[in-house]
mmCIF file of C-alpha atoms in Angstrom:
data_model
loop_
_atom_site.group_PDB
_atom_site.id
_atom_site.type_symbol
_atom_site.label_atom_id
_atom_site.label_comp_id
_atom_site.label_asym_id
_atom_site.label_seq_id
_atom_site.Cartn_x
_atom_site.Cartn_y
_atom_site.Cartn_z
ATOM 1 C CA UNK O 1 -43.040 -15.892 -35.096
ATOM 2 C CA UNK O 2 -44.450 -18.373 -37.579
ATOM 3 C CA UNK O 3 -43.288 -21.970 -37.634
ATOM 4 C CA UNK O 4 -41.660 -21.353 -41.015
ATOM 5 C CA UNK O 5 -39.638 -18.450 -39.640
ATOM 6 C CA UNK O 6 -38.701 -20.439 -36.544
ATOM 7 C CA UNK O 7 -37.451 -23.228 -38.767
ATOM 8 C CA UNK O 8 -35.413 -20.832 -40.926
ATOM 9 C CA UNK O 9 -33.964 -19.198 -37.820
ATOM 10 C CA UNK O 10 -33.100 -22.606 -36.360
ATOM 11 C CA UNK O 11 -31.349 -23.615 -39.573
ATOM 12 C CA UNK O 12 -29.356 -20.364 -39.642
ATOM 13 C CA UNK O 13 -28.325 -20.779 -36.001
ATOM 14 C CA UNK O 14 -27.347 -24.382 -36.708
ATOM 15 C CA UNK O 15 -25.217 -23.261 -39.632
ATOM 16 C CA UNK O 16 -23.487 -20.782 -37.321
ATOM 17 C CA UNK O 17 -22.851 -23.660 -34.919
ATOM 18 C CA UNK O 18 -21.438 -25.763 -37.737
ATOM 19 C CA UNK O 19 -19.155 -22.878 -38.643
ATOM 20 C CA UNK O 20 -17.779 -22.477 -35.126
ATOM 21 C CA UNK O 21 -17.496 -26.196 -34.391
ATOM 22 C CA UNK O 22 -16.016 -26.795 -37.831
ATOM 23 C CA UNK O 23 -13.384 -24.132 -37.304
ATOM 24 C CA UNK O 24 -12.413 -25.527 -33.903
ATOM 25 C CA UNK O 25 -12.296 -29.036 -35.350
ATOM 26 C CA UNK O 26 -10.037 -27.883 -38.156
ATOM 27 C CA UNK O 27 -7.778 -26.041 -35.708
ATOM 28 C CA UNK O 28 -7.567 -29.160 -33.544
ATOM 29 C CA UNK O 29 -6.511 -31.522 -36.316
ATOM 30 C CA UNK O 30 -4.283 -29.017 -38.085
ATOM 31 C CA UNK O 31 -2.483 -28.295 -34.788
ATOM 32 C CA UNK O 32 -2.984 -24.619 -35.474
ATOM 33 C CA UNK O 33 -3.558 -21.725 -33.139
ATOM 34 C CA UNK O 34 -7.110 -20.448 -33.250
ATOM 35 C CA UNK O 35 -7.760 -16.769 -33.741
ATOM 36 C CA UNK O 36 -8.403 -15.448 -30.257
ATOM 37 C CA UNK O 37 -9.316 -12.050 -28.896
ATOM 38 C CA UNK O 38 -7.096 -10.120 -26.500
ATOM 39 C CA UNK O 39 -7.424 -11.507 -23.004
ATOM 40 C CA UNK O 40 -8.647 -14.883 -24.215
ATOM 41 C CA UNK O 41 -7.166 -18.288 -23.647
ATOM 42 C CA UNK O 42 -8.357 -20.217 -26.658
ATOM 43 C CA UNK O 43 -5.338 -22.430 -26.937
ATOM 44 C CA UNK O 44 -5.188 -23.206 -23.251
ATOM 45 C CA UNK O 45 -8.797 -24.356 -23.419
ATOM 46 C CA UNK O 46 -8.255 -26.182 -26.668
ATOM 47 C CA UNK O 47 -5.219 -27.948 -25.279
ATOM 48 C CA UNK O 48 -6.704 -28.821 -21.910
ATOM 49 C CA UNK O 49 -7.673 -32.330 -20.922
ATOM 50 C CA UNK O 50 -11.305 -31.176 -21.002
ATOM 51 C CA UNK O 51 -11.176 -30.623 -24.743
ATOM 52 C CA UNK O 52 -11.537 -34.340 -25.470
ATOM 53 C CA UNK O 53 -13.832 -37.125 -24.315
ATOM 54 C CA UNK O 54 -12.367 -40.593 -24.691
ATOM 55 C CA UNK O 55 -9.984 -39.227 -27.279
ATOM 56 C CA UNK O 56 -12.713 -37.526 -29.273
ATOM 57 C CA UNK O 57 -12.342 -33.745 -29.454
ATOM 58 C CA UNK O 58 -15.342 -31.911 -27.996
ATOM 59 C CA UNK O 59 -15.319 -29.787 -31.155
ATOM 60 C CA UNK O 60 -15.946 -32.921 -33.200
ATOM 61 C CA UNK O 61 -18.851 -33.893 -30.951
ATOM 62 C CA UNK O 62 -20.258 -30.411 -31.379
ATOM 63 C CA UNK O 63 -19.875 -30.522 -35.137
ATOM 64 C CA UNK O 64 -21.541 -33.936 -35.322
ATOM 65 C CA UNK O 65 -24.400 -32.695 -33.142
ATOM 66 C CA UNK O 66 -25.002 -29.619 -35.261
ATOM 67 C CA UNK O 67 -24.929 -31.665 -38.452
ATOM 68 C CA UNK O 68 -27.447 -34.059 -36.905
ATOM 69 C CA UNK O 69 -29.702 -31.178 -35.870
ATOM 70 C CA UNK O 70 -29.455 -29.729 -39.359
ATOM 71 C CA UNK O 71 -30.505 -33.053 -40.842
ATOM 72 C CA UNK O 72 -33.420 -33.225 -38.392
ATOM 73 C CA UNK O 73 -34.482 -29.682 -39.284
ATOM 74 C CA UNK O 74 -34.429 -30.569 -42.939
ATOM 75 C CA UNK O 75 -36.369 -33.776 -42.311
ATOM 76 C CA UNK O 76 -38.878 -31.880 -40.167
ATOM 77 C CA UNK O 77 -41.113 -34.810 -39.227
ATOM 78 C CA UNK O 78 -42.683 -34.602 -35.742
ATOM 79 C CA UNK O 79 -40.185 -37.046 -34.326
ATOM 80 C CA UNK O 80 -37.388 -35.057 -35.978
ATOM 81 C CA UNK O 81 -38.566 -31.861 -34.290
ATOM 82 C CA UNK O 82 -38.644 -33.533 -30.930
ATOM 83 C CA UNK O 83 -35.241 -35.117 -31.497
ATOM 84 C CA UNK O 84 -33.731 -31.791 -32.592
ATOM 85 C CA UNK O 85 -35.037 -30.105 -29.444
ATOM 86 C CA UNK O 86 -33.737 -32.952 -27.274
ATOM 87 C CA UNK O 87 -30.311 -32.776 -28.851
ATOM 88 C CA UNK O 88 -30.254 -28.996 -28.535
ATOM 89 C CA UNK O 89 -31.072 -29.236 -24.823
ATOM 90 C CA UNK O 90 -28.277 -31.762 -24.342
ATOM 91 C CA UNK O 91 -26.010 -29.250 -26.075
ATOM 92 C CA UNK O 92 -27.074 -26.434 -23.773
ATOM 93 C CA UNK O 93 -26.556 -28.489 -20.628
ATOM 94 C CA UNK O 94 -23.199 -29.806 -21.750
ATOM 95 C CA UNK O 95 -22.279 -26.274 -22.849
ATOM 96 C CA UNK O 96 -23.087 -25.049 -19.345
ATOM 97 C CA UNK O 97 -20.679 -27.643 -17.969
ATOM 98 C CA UNK O 98 -18.005 -26.443 -20.399
ATOM 99 C CA UNK O 99 -18.552 -22.823 -19.356
ATOM 100 C CA UNK O 100 -18.055 -23.781 -15.697
ATOM 101 C CA UNK O 101 -14.927 -25.724 -16.620
ATOM 102 C CA UNK O 102 -13.492 -22.787 -18.534
ATOM 103 C CA UNK O 103 -14.220 -20.220 -15.846
ATOM 104 C CA UNK O 104 -13.391 -22.168 -12.718
ATOM 105 C CA UNK O 105 -11.165 -25.103 -13.653
ATOM 106 C CA UNK O 106 -9.055 -24.230 -16.661
ATOM 107 C CA UNK O 107 -9.190 -20.553 -15.731
ATOM 108 C CA UNK O 108 -9.140 -19.536 -19.368
ATOM 109 C CA UNK O 109 -11.822 -18.581 -21.807
ATOM 110 C CA UNK O 110 -12.125 -19.608 -25.421
ATOM 111 C CA UNK O 111 -14.314 -17.035 -27.139
ATOM 112 C CA UNK O 112 -15.335 -19.496 -29.827
ATOM 113 C CA UNK O 113 -16.478 -21.999 -27.205
ATOM 114 C CA UNK O 114 -18.272 -19.283 -25.238
ATOM 115 C CA UNK O 115 -20.028 -18.050 -28.366
ATOM 116 C CA UNK O 116 -21.233 -21.574 -28.888
ATOM 117 C CA UNK O 117 -22.088 -22.382 -25.265
ATOM 118 C CA UNK O 118 -23.775 -19.101 -24.373
ATOM 119 C CA UNK O 119 -25.304 -17.906 -27.632
ATOM 120 C CA UNK O 120 -25.604 -20.438 -30.411
ATOM 121 C CA UNK O 121 -26.500 -23.489 -28.317
ATOM 122 C CA UNK O 122 -29.145 -21.756 -26.166
ATOM 123 C CA UNK O 123 -30.595 -19.975 -29.198
ATOM 124 C CA UNK O 124 -30.987 -23.283 -30.985
ATOM 125 C CA UNK O 125 -32.616 -24.867 -27.936
ATOM 126 C CA UNK O 126 -35.117 -22.017 -27.621
ATOM 127 C CA UNK O 127 -35.971 -22.082 -31.311
ATOM 128 C CA UNK O 128 -36.408 -25.849 -31.459
ATOM 129 C CA UNK O 129 -38.499 -25.826 -28.263
ATOM 130 C CA UNK O 130 -40.685 -22.996 -29.573
ATOM 131 C CA UNK O 131 -41.349 -25.057 -32.674
ATOM 132 C CA UNK O 132 -42.766 -27.827 -30.507
ATOM 133 C CA UNK O 133 -45.346 -25.436 -29.069
ATOM 134 C CA UNK O 134 -46.181 -23.563 -32.271
ATOM 135 C CA UNK J 1 -44.795 -39.171 -28.584
ATOM 136 C CA UNK J 2 -45.155 -36.291 -30.954
ATOM 137 C CA UNK J 3 -48.646 -35.575 -32.094
ATOM 138 C CA UNK J 4 -48.117 -32.915 -34.690
ATOM 139 C CA UNK J 5 -46.976 -32.691 -38.253
ATOM 140 C CA UNK J 6 -45.753 -29.622 -40.155
ATOM 141 C CA UNK J 7 -48.817 -27.437 -39.566
ATOM 142 C CA UNK J 8 -50.720 -29.633 -37.150
ATOM 143 C CA UNK J 9 -51.241 -29.435 -33.418
ATOM 144 C CA UNK J 10 -48.413 -28.751 -30.996
ATOM 145 C CA UNK J 11 -46.350 -31.529 -29.492
ATOM 146 C CA UNK J 12 -47.920 -32.675 -26.253
ATOM 147 C CA UNK J 13 -46.591 -31.332 -22.970
ATOM 148 C CA UNK J 14 -45.884 -34.884 -21.920
ATOM 149 C CA UNK J 15 -43.646 -35.471 -24.940
ATOM 150 C CA UNK J 16 -41.782 -32.247 -24.315
ATOM 151 C CA UNK J 17 -41.312 -33.140 -20.656
ATOM 152 C CA UNK J 18 -39.988 -36.552 -21.649
ATOM 153 C CA UNK J 19 -37.647 -34.956 -24.183
ATOM 154 C CA UNK J 20 -36.280 -32.561 -21.559
ATOM 155 C CA UNK J 21 -35.840 -35.406 -19.093
ATOM 156 C CA UNK J 22 -34.042 -37.527 -21.678
ATOM 157 C CA UNK J 23 -31.841 -34.561 -22.557
ATOM 158 C CA UNK J 24 -30.993 -33.937 -18.916
ATOM 159 C CA UNK J 25 -30.081 -37.578 -18.343
ATOM 160 C CA UNK J 26 -28.020 -37.648 -21.524
ATOM 161 C CA UNK J 27 -26.207 -34.449 -20.563
ATOM 162 C CA UNK J 28 -25.436 -35.730 -17.068
ATOM 163 C CA UNK J 29 -24.185 -38.969 -18.591
ATOM 164 C CA UNK J 30 -22.025 -37.080 -21.047
ATOM 165 C CA UNK J 31 -20.506 -34.942 -18.311
ATOM 166 C CA UNK J 32 -19.899 -38.054 -16.193
ATOM 167 C CA UNK J 33 -18.172 -39.805 -19.088
ATOM 168 C CA UNK J 34 -16.161 -36.661 -19.810
ATOM 169 C CA UNK J 35 -14.949 -36.487 -16.229
ATOM 170 C CA UNK J 36 -14.317 -40.210 -15.822
ATOM 171 C CA UNK J 37 -12.382 -40.584 -19.060
ATOM 172 C CA UNK J 38 -10.510 -37.323 -18.776
ATOM 173 C CA UNK J 39 -6.843 -37.694 -19.508
ATOM 174 C CA UNK J 40 -5.007 -35.264 -17.276
ATOM 175 C CA UNK J 41 -1.832 -35.819 -19.237
ATOM 176 C CA UNK J 42 0.406 -36.555 -16.291
ATOM 177 C CA UNK J 43 3.590 -34.533 -16.119
ATOM 178 C CA UNK J 44 3.985 -32.348 -19.134
ATOM 179 C CA UNK J 45 6.972 -30.089 -19.604
ATOM 180 C CA UNK J 46 8.929 -30.811 -16.465
ATOM 181 C CA UNK J 47 12.287 -30.941 -18.159
ATOM 182 C CA UNK J 48 13.823 -29.615 -21.346
ATOM 183 C CA UNK J 49 12.830 -31.769 -24.273
ATOM 184 C CA UNK J 50 16.367 -32.362 -25.397
ATOM 185 C CA UNK J 51 19.915 -31.380 -24.622
ATOM 186 C CA UNK J 52 21.385 -29.257 -27.392
ATOM 187 C CA UNK J 53 24.724 -28.677 -25.687
ATOM 188 C CA UNK J 54 27.714 -29.353 -27.868
ATOM 189 C CA UNK J 55 25.822 -28.727 -31.069
ATOM 190 C CA UNK J 56 27.002 -25.740 -33.113
ATOM 191 C CA UNK J 57 24.662 -22.798 -32.749
ATOM 192 C CA UNK J 58 24.703 -19.460 -34.471
ATOM 193 C CA UNK J 59 21.858 -17.055 -34.002
ATOM 194 C CA UNK J 60 18.674 -18.959 -34.740
ATOM 195 C CA UNK J 61 20.482 -21.811 -36.479
ATOM 196 C CA UNK J 62 21.188 -25.068 -34.644
ATOM 197 C CA UNK J 63 23.511 -27.614 -36.194
ATOM 198 C CA UNK J 64 26.075 -27.779 -38.954
ATOM 199 C CA UNK J 65 25.672 -24.562 -40.957
ATOM 200 C CA UNK J 66 26.860 -26.461 -44.039
ATOM 201 C CA UNK J 67 24.159 -29.130 -43.819
ATOM 202 C CA UNK J 68 22.271 -29.337 -47.086
ATOM 203 C CA UNK J 69 18.857 -29.625 -45.455
ATOM 204 C CA UNK J 70 17.374 -27.009 -43.135
ATOM 205 C CA UNK J 71 14.262 -27.481 -41.042
ATOM 206 C CA UNK J 72 12.645 -24.105 -40.519
ATOM 207 C CA UNK J 73 10.129 -23.497 -37.766
ATOM 208 C CA UNK J 74 8.043 -20.375 -37.329
ATOM 209 C CA UNK J 75 6.881 -20.237 -33.736
ATOM 210 C CA UNK J 76 5.163 -17.859 -31.378
ATOM 211 C CA UNK J 77 6.299 -18.184 -27.771
ATOM 212 C CA UNK J 78 2.695 -17.911 -26.534
ATOM 213 C CA UNK J 79 1.504 -20.735 -28.774
ATOM 214 C CA UNK J 80 0.899 -23.953 -26.784
ATOM 215 C CA UNK J 81 1.167 -26.070 -29.929
ATOM 216 C CA UNK J 82 4.632 -24.621 -30.455
ATOM 217 C CA UNK J 83 5.582 -25.654 -26.923
ATOM 218 C CA UNK J 84 4.153 -29.087 -27.569
ATOM 219 C CA UNK J 85 6.000 -29.298 -30.854
ATOM 220 C CA UNK J 86 9.241 -28.464 -29.067
ATOM 221 C CA UNK J 87 8.597 -31.148 -26.491
ATOM 222 C CA UNK J 88 7.522 -33.894 -28.855
ATOM 223 C CA UNK J 89 9.507 -33.260 -32.011
ATOM 224 C CA UNK J 90 12.807 -31.836 -30.831
ATOM 225 C CA UNK J 91 14.242 -35.132 -29.543
ATOM 226 C CA UNK J 92 13.833 -36.793 -32.939
ATOM 227 C CA UNK J 93 15.008 -33.742 -34.800
ATOM 228 C CA UNK J 94 18.056 -33.049 -32.654
ATOM 229 C CA UNK J 95 19.239 -36.538 -31.768
ATOM 230 C CA UNK J 96 18.690 -38.212 -35.122
ATOM 231 C CA UNK J 97 19.327 -35.410 -37.593
ATOM 232 C CA UNK J 98 20.916 -32.278 -36.159
ATOM 233 C CA UNK J 99 23.525 -33.748 -33.826
ATOM 234 C CA UNK J 100 24.866 -36.106 -36.533
ATOM 235 C CA UNK J 101 25.157 -33.107 -38.869
ATOM 236 C CA UNK J 102 22.616 -34.253 -41.449
ATOM 237 C CA UNK J 103 20.212 -31.368 -40.942
ATOM 238 C CA UNK J 104 20.315 -27.960 -39.342
ATOM 239 C CA UNK J 105 17.335 -26.276 -37.734
ATOM 240 C CA UNK J 106 16.327 -22.639 -37.980
ATOM 241 C CA UNK J 107 14.038 -21.346 -35.222
ATOM 242 C CA UNK J 108 12.324 -18.211 -36.489
ATOM 243 C CA UNK J 109 10.369 -16.682 -33.677
ATOM 244 C CA UNK J 110 7.443 -14.494 -34.682
ATOM 245 C CA UNK J 111 4.952 -12.476 -32.669
ATOM 246 C CA UNK J 112 1.448 -13.024 -33.968
ATOM 247 C CA UNK J 113 -0.511 -13.504 -30.754
ATOM 248 C CA UNK J 114 -0.060 -10.144 -29.064
ATOM 249 C CA UNK J 115 2.107 -8.146 -26.701
ATOM 250 C CA UNK J 116 3.448 -11.095 -24.699
ATOM 251 C CA UNK J 117 4.517 -12.728 -27.949
ATOM 252 C CA UNK J 118 6.314 -9.603 -29.041
ATOM 253 C CA UNK J 119 8.227 -9.233 -25.808
ATOM 254 C CA UNK J 120 9.102 -12.926 -25.675
ATOM 255 C CA UNK J 121 10.267 -12.877 -29.282
ATOM 256 C CA UNK J 122 12.648 -10.018 -28.577
ATOM 257 C CA UNK J 123 14.320 -11.963 -25.765
ATOM 258 C CA UNK J 124 14.520 -15.144 -27.813
ATOM 259 C CA UNK J 125 16.241 -13.229 -30.589
ATOM 260 C CA UNK J 126 18.504 -11.556 -28.047
ATOM 261 C CA UNK J 127 19.468 -14.986 -26.700
ATOM 262 C CA UNK J 128 20.392 -15.875 -30.259
ATOM 263 C CA UNK J 129 22.912 -13.029 -30.204
ATOM 264 C CA UNK J 130 24.707 -15.074 -27.536
ATOM 265 C CA UNK J 131 24.185 -18.242 -29.597
ATOM 266 C CA UNK J 132 21.960 -19.708 -26.899
ATOM 267 C CA UNK J 133 18.573 -19.239 -28.532
ATOM 268 C CA UNK J 134 17.645 -22.914 -28.528
ATOM 269 C CA UNK J 135 18.277 -23.390 -24.816
ATOM 270 C CA UNK J 136 16.418 -20.177 -24.023
ATOM 271 C CA UNK J 137 13.393 -20.918 -26.177
ATOM 272 C CA UNK J 138 13.067 -24.397 -24.680
ATOM 273 C CA UNK J 139 13.228 -22.953 -21.190
ATOM 274 C CA UNK J 140 10.716 -20.219 -22.018
ATOM 275 C CA UNK J 141 8.315 -22.758 -23.514
ATOM 276 C CA UNK J 142 8.530 -24.653 -20.232
ATOM 277 C CA UNK J 143 7.573 -21.482 -18.398
ATOM 278 C CA UNK J 144 4.823 -20.624 -20.849
ATOM 279 C CA UNK J 145 1.833 -18.962 -19.214
ATOM 280 C CA UNK J 146 -1.721 -18.335 -20.232
ATOM 281 C CA UNK J 147 -2.123 -16.624 -23.551
ATOM 282 C CA UNK J 148 -2.496 -12.812 -23.309
ATOM 283 C CA UNK J 149 -2.241 -12.918 -19.520
ATOM 284 C CA UNK J 150 0.829 -10.736 -19.325
ATOM 285 C CA UNK J 151 2.942 -13.729 -18.310
ATOM 286 C CA UNK J 152 6.059 -12.516 -20.120
ATOM 287 C CA UNK J 153 7.284 -10.399 -17.253
ATOM 288 C CA UNK J 154 10.837 -9.277 -16.603
ATOM 289 C CA UNK J 155 10.844 -11.656 -13.655
ATOM 290 C CA UNK J 156 9.892 -14.666 -15.789
ATOM 291 C CA UNK J 157 12.434 -13.686 -18.414
ATOM 292 C CA UNK J 158 15.140 -13.266 -15.798
ATOM 293 C CA UNK J 159 14.342 -16.654 -14.223
ATOM 294 C CA UNK J 160 14.274 -18.262 -17.641
ATOM 295 C CA UNK J 161 17.566 -16.712 -18.621
ATOM 296 C CA UNK J 162 19.157 -17.688 -15.308
ATOM 297 C CA UNK J 163 18.306 -21.322 -16.026
ATOM 298 C CA UNK J 164 20.321 -21.275 -19.247
ATOM 299 C CA UNK J 165 23.982 -22.001 -18.501
ATOM 300 C CA UNK J 166 26.337 -19.502 -20.039
ATOM 301 C CA UNK J 167 23.721 -16.892 -20.849
ATOM 302 C CA UNK J 168 24.673 -13.358 -19.806
ATOM 303 C CA UNK J 169 21.376 -12.147 -18.354
ATOM 304 C CA UNK J 170 22.256 -8.453 -18.204
ATOM 305 C CA UNK J 171 23.444 -8.507 -21.798
ATOM 306 C CA UNK J 172 20.256 -10.321 -22.788
ATOM 307 C CA UNK J 173 18.121 -7.565 -21.282
ATOM 308 C CA UNK J 174 20.236 -4.862 -22.875
ATOM 309 C CA UNK J 175 20.175 -6.507 -26.297
ATOM 310 C CA UNK J 176 16.449 -7.191 -26.187
ATOM 311 C CA UNK J 177 15.708 -3.483 -26.417
ATOM 312 C CA UNK J 178 18.149 -2.907 -29.238
ATOM 313 C CA UNK J 179 17.724 -2.060 -32.885
ATOM 314 C CA UNK J 180 19.363 -5.308 -33.996
ATOM 315 C CA UNK J 181 16.632 -7.324 -32.320
ATOM 316 C CA UNK J 182 13.957 -5.116 -33.846
ATOM 317 C CA UNK J 183 15.449 -5.633 -37.286
ATOM 318 C CA UNK J 184 15.569 -9.410 -36.815
ATOM 319 C CA UNK J 185 11.999 -9.518 -35.500
ATOM 320 C CA UNK J 186 10.809 -7.574 -38.537
ATOM 321 C CA UNK J 187 12.765 -9.832 -40.862
ATOM 322 C CA UNK J 188 11.234 -12.918 -39.275
ATOM 323 C CA UNK J 189 7.667 -11.707 -39.692
ATOM 324 C CA UNK J 190 8.400 -10.670 -43.272
ATOM 325 C CA UNK J 191 9.763 -14.128 -44.092
ATOM 326 C CA UNK J 192 6.814 -15.687 -42.281
ATOM 327 C CA UNK J 193 4.495 -13.874 -44.664
ATOM 328 C CA UNK J 194 6.648 -14.525 -47.730
ATOM 329 C CA UNK J 195 6.712 -18.239 -46.937
ATOM 330 C CA UNK J 196 2.924 -18.288 -46.847
ATOM 331 C CA UNK J 197 2.641 -19.243 -43.182
ATOM 332 C CA UNK J 198 -0.825 -18.791 -41.693
ATOM 333 C CA UNK J 199 -0.238 -19.688 -38.064
ATOM 334 C CA UNK J 200 2.193 -21.291 -35.675
ATOM 335 C CA UNK J 201 3.897 -23.621 -35.611
ATOM 336 C CA UNK J 202 4.643 -23.664 -39.323
ATOM 337 C CA UNK J 203 7.335 -26.086 -40.405
ATOM 338 C CA UNK J 204 9.230 -25.898 -43.664
ATOM 339 C CA UNK J 205 12.103 -27.776 -45.228
ATOM 340 C CA UNK J 206 14.709 -26.106 -47.376
ATOM 341 C CA UNK J 207 17.104 -28.136 -49.486
ATOM 342 C CA UNK J 208 20.275 -26.241 -50.358
ATOM 343 C CA UNK J 209 19.361 -22.836 -51.720
ATOM 344 C CA UNK J 210 16.006 -24.032 -53.011
ATOM 345 C CA UNK J 211 12.675 -22.572 -52.034
ATOM 346 C CA UNK J 212 11.412 -23.845 -48.665
ATOM 347 C CA UNK J 213 8.345 -26.052 -48.789
ATOM 348 C CA UNK J 214 5.777 -26.403 -46.050
ATOM 349 C CA UNK J 215 5.244 -29.606 -44.071
ATOM 350 C CA UNK J 216 1.989 -30.846 -42.592
ATOM 351 C CA UNK J 217 3.418 -33.296 -40.109
ATOM 352 C CA UNK J 218 1.277 -32.499 -37.076
ATOM 353 C CA UNK J 219 2.912 -33.608 -33.860
ATOM 354 C CA UNK J 220 4.072 -36.999 -35.039
ATOM 355 C CA UNK J 221 7.849 -37.477 -34.847
ATOM 356 C CA UNK J 222 7.812 -40.349 -37.351
ATOM 357 C CA UNK J 223 6.168 -38.098 -39.930
ATOM 358 C CA UNK J 224 8.831 -35.476 -39.371
ATOM 359 C CA UNK J 225 11.542 -38.089 -39.684
ATOM 360 C CA UNK J 226 10.044 -39.382 -42.938
ATOM 361 C CA UNK J 227 9.923 -35.863 -44.365
ATOM 362 C CA UNK J 228 13.549 -35.242 -43.400
ATOM 363 C CA UNK J 229 14.623 -38.584 -44.890
ATOM 364 C CA UNK J 230 12.906 -37.649 -48.142
ATOM 365 C CA UNK J 231 14.670 -34.299 -48.157
ATOM 366 C CA UNK J 232 18.043 -35.906 -47.470
ATOM 367 C CA UNK J 233 17.448 -38.384 -50.271
ATOM 368 C CA UNK J 234 16.988 -35.417 -52.559
#
């Protein structure tokens, strides 16, 4: 895949991340139930003590991270590429922690969080890392 | 650091290794901060939010039926925010506005989150047929289980009902399967849609026979109080 296509793919994945994190952020501040699939536990996850860090909703951190990555992708200087990849890896690792928390601590699964932690975040990390080697 | 530009040579392995190391350290730090600063919330719903005994109750309506201002809540019994709303907002609502007769409160239970919601809603409405809906819904919120887990079992409902003084449990179970409850459940969801509600909890104020208007008060009792004061002032 060419660098141009990798960059476009990374931007599209980042926009998906912004969509998910933005929706969860909105749901948090609007005190609204999130749309959840049968068998899910979106609200239990969203309401758990793990959904905030020092009073800041994890969804907000995610949204801020995706917006930062988007800005770095647009900037596209060498340091921006490296920073985007670094941030994406942080996201993947923290996402892995959140997956463990959902499965083994909260004992509930938020499909939106899982989509982010298992699909969007890792995809972004792979794409941004591939760009460093292309 | 990086050695490439847009179409130049790849970033050096060393830079990538450093980036991964920095990311790993940052992630570990973030997890550590998350765990250290986690607020476990202490005791949550260990007791009913507020005592509604002695307050007139008819069906879903709590308080003086002739009060000019009605606070309407659409709630799903599986919705944790609804449980939180009950815990945090009810004391202000009941003690400062409903008990003195200034405002009455209409609890319109709806089932939008699935089968457990539907079953729970039927029993809440059935409790309303004994004019004990508010006690029952508070108790059921306290017993709220994980969304879509099948937590609304007959056993949970029976335990919940048994904790409400004066509630005829056998009648509750008989009524819950009845046509009257079905009709009320359908009416609630129809009004939910007509009032433009998108989720739960949705809070509205109705003054006299006027059209209800939606509130965006979050879970802040002072905001609710301010909205009710405005409504009472006309």
